[in-house]
Coordinates of C-alpha atoms in Angstrom, one line a residue:
M1 CA -28.0 -9.9 29.7
S2 CA -25.5 -9.5 26.9
Q3 CA -24.7 -6.1 25.3
Q4 CA -26.6 -5.3 22.1
F5 CA -25.5 -3.0 19.3
D6 CA -27.0 -2.4 15.8
V7 CA -23.5 -3.0 14.3
V8 CA -20.5 -4.8 15.7
V9 CA -17.2 -4.2 13.9
I10 CA -14.4 -6.7 14.5
G11 CA -11.2 -4.8 13.8
G12 CA -10.2 -1.1 14.3
G13 CA -7.9 -0.7 11.3
P14 CA -8.7 1.8 8.4
G15 CA -11.6 -0.3 7.1
G16 CA -13.0 -1.1 10.5
Y17 CA -12.9 2.3 12.1
E18 CA -14.3 4.0 8.9
A19 CA -17.1 1.5 8.8
A20 CA -17.8 2.2 12.5
I21 CA -17.8 6.0 12.0
R22 CA -20.0 6.0 9.0
A23 CA -22.5 3.6 10.6
A24 CA -22.7 5.9 13.6
Q25 CA -23.2 8.9 11.4
L26 CA -26.1 7.1 9.9
G27 CA -27.7 6.8 13.3
L28 CA -26.7 3.2 14.2
K29 CA -25.5 2.1 17.6
V30 CA -22.0 0.8 17.0
A31 CA -19.2 -1.2 18.9
C32 CA -15.7 -1.6 17.5
I33 CA -13.6 -4.4 18.8
E34 CA -9.8 -4.0 18.5
K35 CA -7.2 -6.0 20.3
R36 CA -3.9 -4.3 19.2
I37 CA -1.4 -3.2 21.9
H38 CA 1.2 -0.8 20.6
N39 CA 4.0 0.4 22.8
G40 CA 2.2 -1.0 25.8
K41 CA -1.1 0.7 25.2
P42 CA -4.4 -0.3 23.4
S43 CA -4.3 1.2 19.9
L44 CA -6.6 1.7 17.0
G45 CA -5.6 2.1 13.4
G46 CA -4.6 -1.5 12.6
T47 CA -1.4 -2.4 10.8
C48 CA -1.6 0.7 8.6
L49 CA -1.3 3.3 11.3
N50 CA 0.8 1.3 13.8
V51 CA 3.3 -0.8 11.9
G52 CA 2.5 -0.3 8.2
C53 CA 1.6 2.7 5.9
I54 CA 2.2 5.5 8.4
P55 CA 5.4 4.5 10.2
S56 CA 7.0 3.3 6.9
K57 CA 6.2 6.7 5.3
A58 CA 7.7 8.5 8.3
L59 CA 10.9 6.6 7.9
L60 CA 10.9 7.0 4.1
D61 CA 10.6 10.8 4.5
S62 CA 13.3 11.0 7.1
S63 CA 15.7 8.8 5.1
H64 CA 15.0 10.9 2.0
R65 CA 15.7 14.1 3.8
Y66 CA 19.0 12.7 5.1
H67 CA 20.0 11.5 1.7
D68 CA 19.1 14.8 0.2
A69 CA 21.1 16.7 2.8
K70 CA 24.1 14.5 2.2
A71 CA 24.0 14.2 -1.6
G72 CA 21.4 16.6 -3.0
L73 CA 22.2 20.1 -1.8
A74 CA 25.5 20.9 -3.4
I75 CA 23.9 21.3 -6.8
H76 CA 21.7 24.0 -5.3
G77 CA 24.8 25.8 -4.0
I78 CA 24.1 24.8 -0.4
S79 CA 27.0 23.6 1.7
V80 CA 26.6 21.9 5.0
G81 CA 29.0 20.3 7.5
E82 CA 29.1 16.6 8.2
V83 CA 25.6 15.1 7.9
V84 CA 24.8 12.5 10.6
I85 CA 21.6 10.4 11.3
D86 CA 20.3 9.9 14.8
I87 CA 18.4 6.7 14.4
A88 CA 16.9 6.9 17.9
Q89 CA 15.5 10.4 17.1
M90 CA 14.2 9.2 13.7
Q91 CA 12.4 6.3 15.4
A92 CA 11.0 8.6 18.1
R93 CA 9.6 10.9 15.5
K94 CA 8.0 8.0 13.7
E95 CA 6.3 6.9 17.0
T96 CA 5.1 10.4 17.6
V97 CA 3.4 10.5 14.2
V98 CA 1.9 7.1 14.9
G99 CA 0.7 8.2 18.3
Q100 CA -0.9 11.4 17.0
L101 CA -2.9 9.5 14.3
T102 CA -4.0 6.5 16.5
G103 CA -5.0 8.9 19.2
G104 CA -7.0 10.9 16.7
V105 CA -8.9 7.8 15.7
A106 CA -9.8 7.1 19.3
Q107 CA -11.1 10.6 19.6
L108 CA -13.2 10.1 16.4
L109 CA -14.8 7.0 17.8
K110 CA -15.5 8.7 21.1
G111 CA -16.9 11.8 19.3
N112 CA -19.2 9.6 17.2
G113 CA -20.6 7.7 20.3
I114 CA -18.9 4.4 19.2
V115 CA -18.0 2.0 22.0
W116 CA -14.4 0.8 21.7
L117 CA -14.2 -2.7 23.1
Q118 CA -10.5 -3.4 23.9
G119 CA -9.8 -7.0 23.3
S120 CA -10.5 -9.7 20.7
G121 CA -13.7 -10.7 18.9
K122 CA -14.8 -14.0 17.5
L123 CA -17.9 -14.4 15.2
L124 CA -20.3 -17.0 16.5
A125 CA -23.6 -18.1 14.9
N126 CA -26.6 -15.8 14.5
K127 CA -24.6 -12.5 14.5
Q128 CA -23.3 -13.0 18.0
V129 CA -19.7 -12.1 18.8
E130 CA -17.6 -13.5 21.6
F131 CA -15.6 -10.6 23.1
V132 CA -12.6 -11.4 25.3
A133 CA -11.2 -8.3 27.0
H134 CA -7.4 -7.9 27.7
D135 CA -8.0 -8.9 31.3
G136 CA -9.6 -12.2 30.1
A137 CA -13.2 -11.2 30.9
T138 CA -15.5 -12.8 28.3
E139 CA -19.0 -11.8 27.2
I140 CA -21.3 -12.4 24.3
I141 CA -22.2 -9.3 22.2
E142 CA -25.3 -9.3 20.0
A143 CA -25.5 -7.4 16.7
T144 CA -29.1 -6.8 15.9
K145 CA -28.4 -5.6 12.3
A146 CA -24.9 -6.6 11.2
V147 CA -21.4 -7.8 12.0
I148 CA -18.5 -6.4 10.0
L149 CA -15.4 -8.5 9.8
A150 CA -12.4 -6.2 9.4
A151 CA -9.5 -8.1 10.9
G152 CA -6.9 -7.2 8.3
S153 CA -3.9 -9.2 7.4
S154 CA -0.5 -10.4 8.6
P155 CA 2.9 -10.9 7.0
I156 CA 3.5 -14.2 5.3
N157 CA 6.4 -16.2 6.8
I158 CA 8.4 -18.7 4.7
P159 CA 10.0 -21.9 6.0
S160 CA 13.3 -21.1 4.4
A161 CA 13.7 -17.9 6.4
P162 CA 12.1 -18.4 9.9
L163 CA 12.0 -15.1 11.9
T164 CA 14.5 -14.5 14.7
D165 CA 14.4 -11.9 17.5
D166 CA 16.4 -9.3 15.7
V167 CA 18.3 -10.7 12.7
I168 CA 15.6 -12.1 10.4
V169 CA 12.6 -9.9 10.6
D170 CA 9.3 -9.2 8.9
S171 CA 8.0 -5.8 7.8
T172 CA 7.2 -4.8 11.4
G173 CA 10.7 -5.7 12.6
A174 CA 12.2 -3.7 9.7
L175 CA 10.7 -0.6 11.1
E176 CA 12.4 -1.0 14.5
F177 CA 16.1 -1.2 13.6
K178 CA 18.2 0.7 16.2
Q179 CA 21.1 1.2 13.9
V180 CA 21.8 1.1 10.2
P181 CA 22.8 -2.5 9.1
A182 CA 25.9 -2.5 7.0
R183 CA 24.6 -5.3 4.8
L184 CA 20.8 -5.7 4.4
G185 CA 19.0 -8.5 2.6
V186 CA 15.4 -8.3 1.5
I187 CA 13.4 -11.3 0.4
G188 CA 10.8 -10.0 -2.0
A189 CA 10.9 -7.1 -4.6
G190 CA 7.3 -6.1 -4.1
V191 CA 5.9 -2.9 -2.7
I192 CA 6.9 -3.5 0.9
G193 CA 10.4 -4.9 0.1
L194 CA 11.3 -2.0 -2.1
E195 CA 10.0 0.6 0.3
L196 CA 11.9 -0.8 3.3
G197 CA 15.0 -1.5 1.2
S198 CA 14.9 2.1 0.1
V199 CA 14.8 3.4 3.7
W200 CA 17.9 1.7 4.8
S201 CA 19.7 2.0 1.5
R202 CA 19.4 5.8 1.8
L203 CA 20.8 5.7 5.3
G204 CA 23.8 3.7 4.2
S205 CA 23.0 0.0 4.0
E206 CA 24.3 -2.1 1.2
V207 CA 21.0 -3.6 0.1
V208 CA 20.4 -6.8 -1.9
V209 CA 16.9 -7.7 -2.9
L210 CA 16.2 -11.3 -3.7
E211 CA 13.1 -11.9 -5.8
A212 CA 11.9 -15.4 -6.8
L213 CA 10.0 -14.1 -9.9
D214 CA 11.9 -13.5 -13.1
A215 CA 9.8 -10.3 -13.8
F216 CA 10.2 -7.0 -11.8
L217 CA 6.9 -5.6 -10.5
P218 CA 4.8 -7.6 -13.0
M219 CA 1.6 -5.8 -12.0
L220 CA 3.0 -2.6 -13.5
D221 CA 3.0 -1.4 -17.1
K222 CA 6.2 -2.9 -18.5
Q223 CA 7.5 0.5 -19.6
I224 CA 7.1 1.8 -16.0
A225 CA 8.5 -1.3 -14.4
K226 CA 11.6 -1.1 -16.6
E227 CA 12.1 2.5 -15.7
A228 CA 11.6 1.8 -12.0
Q229 CA 14.2 -1.1 -12.1
K230 CA 16.7 1.2 -13.8
I231 CA 16.3 4.1 -11.3
L232 CA 16.3 1.9 -8.2
T233 CA 19.3 0.0 -9.4
K234 CA 21.1 3.3 -10.0
Q235 CA 20.2 4.3 -6.4
G236 CA 22.1 1.3 -5.1
L237 CA 19.5 -1.4 -4.7
N238 CA 21.0 -4.7 -6.0
I239 CA 17.9 -6.4 -7.3
K240 CA 18.4 -10.1 -8.1
L241 CA 15.5 -11.6 -10.1
G242 CA 14.8 -15.3 -10.4
A243 CA 16.5 -15.8 -7.0
K244 CA 14.6 -18.2 -4.8
V245 CA 15.7 -18.4 -1.2
T246 CA 16.1 -22.0 -0.1
A247 CA 17.7 -21.8 3.3
T248 CA 19.0 -19.4 6.0
S249 CA 21.2 -19.8 9.0
V250 CA 22.3 -17.3 11.7
S251 CA 25.7 -17.4 13.4
D252 CA 27.2 -14.7 15.6
G253 CA 24.6 -12.1 14.5
V254 CA 25.2 -12.7 10.8
V255 CA 22.6 -14.4 8.6
T256 CA 23.7 -16.6 5.6
V257 CA 21.2 -16.9 2.9
T258 CA 21.2 -19.7 0.4
Y259 CA 19.3 -19.0 -2.9
Q260 CA 18.9 -20.6 -6.3
D261 CA 19.1 -18.7 -9.5
K262 CA 19.6 -19.5 -13.2
D263 CA 23.3 -20.1 -12.5
G264 CA 22.8 -22.5 -9.6
E265 CA 23.1 -22.3 -5.8
K266 CA 24.6 -19.2 -4.2
T267 CA 25.0 -17.8 -0.8
A268 CA 25.1 -14.2 0.6
E269 CA 25.8 -12.9 4.1
F270 CA 23.8 -10.0 5.8
D271 CA 23.6 -8.3 9.1
K272 CA 19.8 -8.1 8.8
L273 CA 17.3 -9.9 6.6
I274 CA 13.8 -8.6 5.9
V275 CA 11.2 -11.1 4.8
A276 CA 8.7 -9.2 2.7
V277 CA 7.0 -11.8 0.5
G278 CA 3.4 -10.6 0.9
R279 CA 0.5 -10.8 3.4
R280 CA -2.3 -13.2 4.2
P281 CA -5.8 -12.6 5.6
Y282 CA -5.8 -12.5 9.4
A283 CA -8.5 -14.9 10.4
Q284 CA -6.8 -16.4 13.5
G285 CA -9.5 -16.7 16.2
L286 CA -11.9 -14.6 14.1
L287 CA -14.4 -17.3 13.2
S288 CA -15.9 -20.0 15.4
E289 CA -16.3 -23.4 13.9
N290 CA -20.0 -23.0 13.7
S291 CA -20.0 -19.4 12.4
G292 CA -20.7 -20.7 8.8
V293 CA -18.7 -18.0 7.0
K294 CA -17.4 -19.3 3.7
Q295 CA -13.7 -18.9 2.9
D296 CA -11.7 -19.7 -0.2
E297 CA -8.6 -22.0 -0.3
R298 CA -6.3 -19.1 0.5
G299 CA -8.2 -18.1 3.6
F300 CA -10.0 -15.1 2.1
V301 CA -13.6 -14.6 3.2
V302 CA -15.8 -14.9 0.2
V303 CA -18.0 -11.8 -0.5
D304 CA -20.1 -10.3 -3.3
S305 CA -19.5 -6.9 -4.9
Q306 CA -20.9 -5.1 -1.8
C307 CA -18.9 -7.2 0.7
R308 CA -21.8 -9.5 1.9
T309 CA -20.6 -12.9 3.0
N310 CA -22.8 -16.0 2.5
L311 CA -24.5 -15.2 5.9
E312 CA -27.2 -12.6 6.1
G313 CA -26.1 -9.6 8.1
V314 CA -22.4 -10.5 8.1
Y315 CA -20.0 -8.5 6.0
A316 CA -16.2 -8.7 5.4
I317 CA -14.0 -5.9 4.1
G318 CA -10.4 -5.0 3.5
D319 CA -7.5 -7.4 3.5
L320 CA -9.9 -10.3 4.5
V321 CA -11.5 -10.3 1.1
R322 CA -10.6 -10.3 -2.6
G323 CA -8.8 -7.4 -4.3
P324 CA -5.7 -5.5 -3.5
M325 CA -4.6 -5.2 0.2
L326 CA -4.7 -1.5 0.4
A327 CA -5.9 0.7 3.2
H328 CA -7.8 3.1 1.0
K329 CA -9.7 0.1 -0.6
A330 CA -10.6 -1.1 2.9
M331 CA -11.8 2.4 3.9
E332 CA -14.1 2.7 1.0
E333 CA -15.5 -0.8 1.5
G334 CA -16.1 0.1 5.2
V335 CA -18.1 3.2 4.2
M336 CA -20.0 1.2 1.5
V337 CA -21.0 -1.5 3.9
A338 CA -22.2 1.0 6.5
E339 CA -24.4 2.6 3.8
V340 CA -25.8 -0.8 2.7
I341 CA -26.6 -1.8 6.3
A342 CA -28.4 1.5 6.8
G343 CA -30.6 0.7 3.8
H344 CA -28.9 3.0 1.3
Y345 CA -27.4 2.0 -2.1
A346 CA -23.6 2.1 -2.3
Q347 CA -21.0 0.6 -4.7
I348 CA -17.3 0.9 -5.2
N349 CA -15.7 1.2 -8.6
Y350 CA -13.0 -1.4 -8.2
D351 CA -11.5 -0.5 -11.6
T352 CA -10.2 2.8 -10.3
I353 CA -8.4 1.7 -7.1
I354 CA -5.0 3.4 -7.2
G355 CA -1.7 1.6 -6.4
V356 CA 1.3 3.4 -5.1
I357 CA 4.9 2.4 -4.2
Y358 CA 6.5 5.1 -2.0
T359 CA 10.0 4.8 -3.1
H360 CA 11.7 8.0 -4.5
P361 CA 10.6 8.6 -7.1
E362 CA 7.2 7.2 -6.3
I363 CA 5.4 4.8 -8.6
A364 CA 1.7 4.9 -9.0
W365 CA -1.0 3.5 -11.4
V366 CA -4.7 3.3 -11.9
G367 CA -6.9 1.5 -14.4
Q368 CA -5.4 -0.8 -17.0
T369 CA -1.8 -1.1 -18.1
E370 CA -1.0 -1.3 -21.8
E371 CA -0.5 -5.1 -21.5
Q372 CA -3.7 -5.7 -19.6
A373 CA -5.8 -3.7 -22.2
K374 CA -4.2 -5.6 -25.1
A375 CA -4.8 -8.9 -23.3
A376 CA -8.5 -7.9 -23.0
G377 CA -8.6 -7.6 -26.8
V378 CA -8.7 -3.8 -26.9
D379 CA -7.0 -1.9 -29.8
V380 CA -5.0 0.6 -27.7
K381 CA -3.1 3.8 -28.3
T382 CA -0.6 5.1 -25.7
G383 CA 1.3 8.2 -24.9
S384 CA 4.0 9.1 -22.5
F385 CA 6.0 12.2 -21.4
P386 CA 9.2 12.3 -19.3
F387 CA 9.8 14.6 -16.3
A388 CA 13.3 15.2 -17.7
V389 CA 12.0 18.1 -19.8
N390 CA 9.4 19.3 -17.3
G391 CA 10.4 22.8 -16.1
R392 CA 9.2 22.3 -12.5
A393 CA 10.9 18.9 -12.2
L394 CA 14.2 20.3 -13.5
A395 CA 13.9 23.4 -11.1
A396 CA 13.5 21.0 -8.2
N397 CA 16.4 18.8 -9.4
D398 CA 13.9 15.8 -9.5
P399 CA 13.6 15.0 -13.2
Q400 CA 13.4 11.2 -13.1
G401 CA 10.5 9.2 -14.5
L402 CA 7.5 9.7 -16.8
V403 CA 3.7 9.8 -17.1
K404 CA 1.9 7.3 -19.4
F405 CA -1.6 7.0 -20.6
V406 CA -3.4 4.1 -22.2
A407 CA -6.6 4.7 -24.2
D408 CA -9.0 2.9 -26.5
A409 CA -7.8 3.6 -30.1
K410 CA -11.4 3.4 -31.5
T411 CA -13.3 5.4 -28.8
D412 CA -10.6 7.6 -27.4
R413 CA -11.7 6.6 -23.9
L414 CA -9.1 6.7 -21.2
L415 CA -8.3 3.2 -19.9
G416 CA -5.3 3.7 -17.5
M417 CA -2.6 5.9 -16.2
S418 CA 0.8 5.1 -14.8
V419 CA 3.3 7.5 -13.3
I420 CA 6.9 7.2 -12.0
G421 CA 8.3 10.4 -10.6
A422 CA 8.2 12.9 -7.7
G423 CA 4.7 13.1 -6.3
A424 CA 3.4 10.3 -8.5
G425 CA 1.0 9.1 -5.7
D426 CA -0.7 12.5 -5.9
I427 CA -0.4 13.1 -9.6
V428 CA -2.1 9.8 -10.5
H429 CA -5.3 11.0 -8.9
Q430 CA -5.9 13.1 -12.0
G431 CA -6.1 9.9 -14.0
M432 CA -8.4 8.3 -11.4
I433 CA -10.9 11.2 -11.6
A434 CA -10.8 11.1 -15.3
L435 CA -11.5 7.4 -15.3
E436 CA -14.4 7.9 -12.9
F437 CA -16.0 10.3 -15.2
A438 CA -15.3 8.1 -18.3
A439 CA -13.2 10.8 -19.8
S440 CA -11.6 10.6 -23.2
V441 CA -8.0 11.5 -23.9
E442 CA -9.3 14.5 -25.8
D443 CA -10.9 15.8 -22.6
L444 CA -7.5 16.0 -20.9
Q445 CA -5.9 17.4 -24.0
L446 CA -8.4 20.3 -24.0
M447 CA -7.7 21.3 -20.4
T448 CA -5.3 24.0 -19.3
F449 CA -2.6 22.9 -16.8
A450 CA -0.8 25.5 -14.7
H451 CA 2.8 26.3 -15.6
P452 CA 5.3 25.5 -14.2
T453 CA 4.0 22.3 -12.5
L454 CA 4.7 18.7 -12.5
S455 CA 1.2 18.1 -13.7
E456 CA 2.1 19.6 -17.0
A457 CA 3.6 16.2 -17.8
V458 CA 0.1 14.8 -17.5
H459 CA -1.1 17.2 -20.1
E460 CA 1.8 16.5 -22.4
A461 CA 1.3 12.7 -22.0
A462 CA -2.3 13.0 -23.0
L463 CA -1.3 15.1 -26.0
S464 CA 1.4 12.5 -26.8
V465 CA -1.3 9.8 -27.2
D466 CA -2.2 11.4 -30.5
G467 CA 1.3 12.6 -31.4
R468 CA 0.6 16.1 -30.3
A469 CA 3.0 16.7 -27.4
I470 CA 4.4 20.2 -27.6
H471 CA 7.6 19.8 -25.7
A472 CA 8.7 16.6 -27.4
I473 CA 9.5 15.8 -31.0
Q474 CA 7.1 13.2 -32.1
R475 CA 6.5 11.2 -35.3
K476 CA 3.5 12.4 -37.2
R477 CA 0.6 10.1 -36.9
K478 CA -2.1 9.5 -39.5

């Protein structure tokens, strides 16, 4: 007789393991299937914990500390000897962090009575799942209430830059470099490309970023994107827009990239090349031919606002479905689905999903940009305030960037917030909470912000919307 569970989750990444934990908390019998092997051992946590969010942030932090020690301490009156980077130790620390977190997830599943099935899962008809263990043993698992598809995504490869063992790599390979490449090329000026480019640039690489689009970070508020491009360029990233890669070749460990821009065909040589052009839903081996799950033309599983597929009792979450490919979005979808399966009402406000780029300074946003609000026909008013005159930012020698608010000019309701600056990923949560509570700009204006803090820039930006910023000279508004 096959094993039975109330809920079977296929995928143990952020969305999958949170769905499993919440379902177990609600009294359901749960199995979580995860096939990943990391450093020779079965590992939970998905792309995010193993080869994505967490290891990249570990390297970003290490590289920032190295750069700060090398170039940012003298202004504080601190002198040090020669600063060197031990790449092997940096990589070892990264893996220690990954191991701590993935091991923690395993303990959470165990503590909640969740069965971790180590291997791959395929959805069959009638809420049955074919489970193939790592040793090849196969069995059919039955879900009496629901199956949750949470298989995540994988990097997109492009024909013009096929991956090699160690010269042309994807985002995973870019986390494993054993030495700092003298010349590093990055295809794609998106979130992943900029973050990885920043890591190796700080450590000494000469970095060229090739972006096929003519606009830089088009999803951002234009004012923020312009500021980001200026700052990152000053840091040493050579960002080439409108540069479409047409071919690559590798000879003697050097990759030659051919690309097309407005001036015609050009070539560039690099010691390493990172392909970071986006990610696609990971549906390989996930669905049997007779599963009946509907997918769109790009491979995303089609779901409603509560992540139901077209099949009763089958849900899909995270990178498999519409919306931004973000771990925190997947997490909340996992919890929402668990609540729905248990018979409770749950809903996500997709309008307040935060986006963050973990360069330094960080870039973060929530809600609508000025351009999006105008395109929707809203009469907007905006305000911004620079960290350059913020006392805490100056004291920390980190005065780059600004805070910007977008609001409805008629109702005063807050529509969006964007931040570029130190700690932007944390600061932007103030705007997210305000949006969740349908706050007006006046609500923020009337609050008291601690001095001296970076968050004072939030207060001043809110005041600036109505020309009332105290620490900036503003034109009087009628």
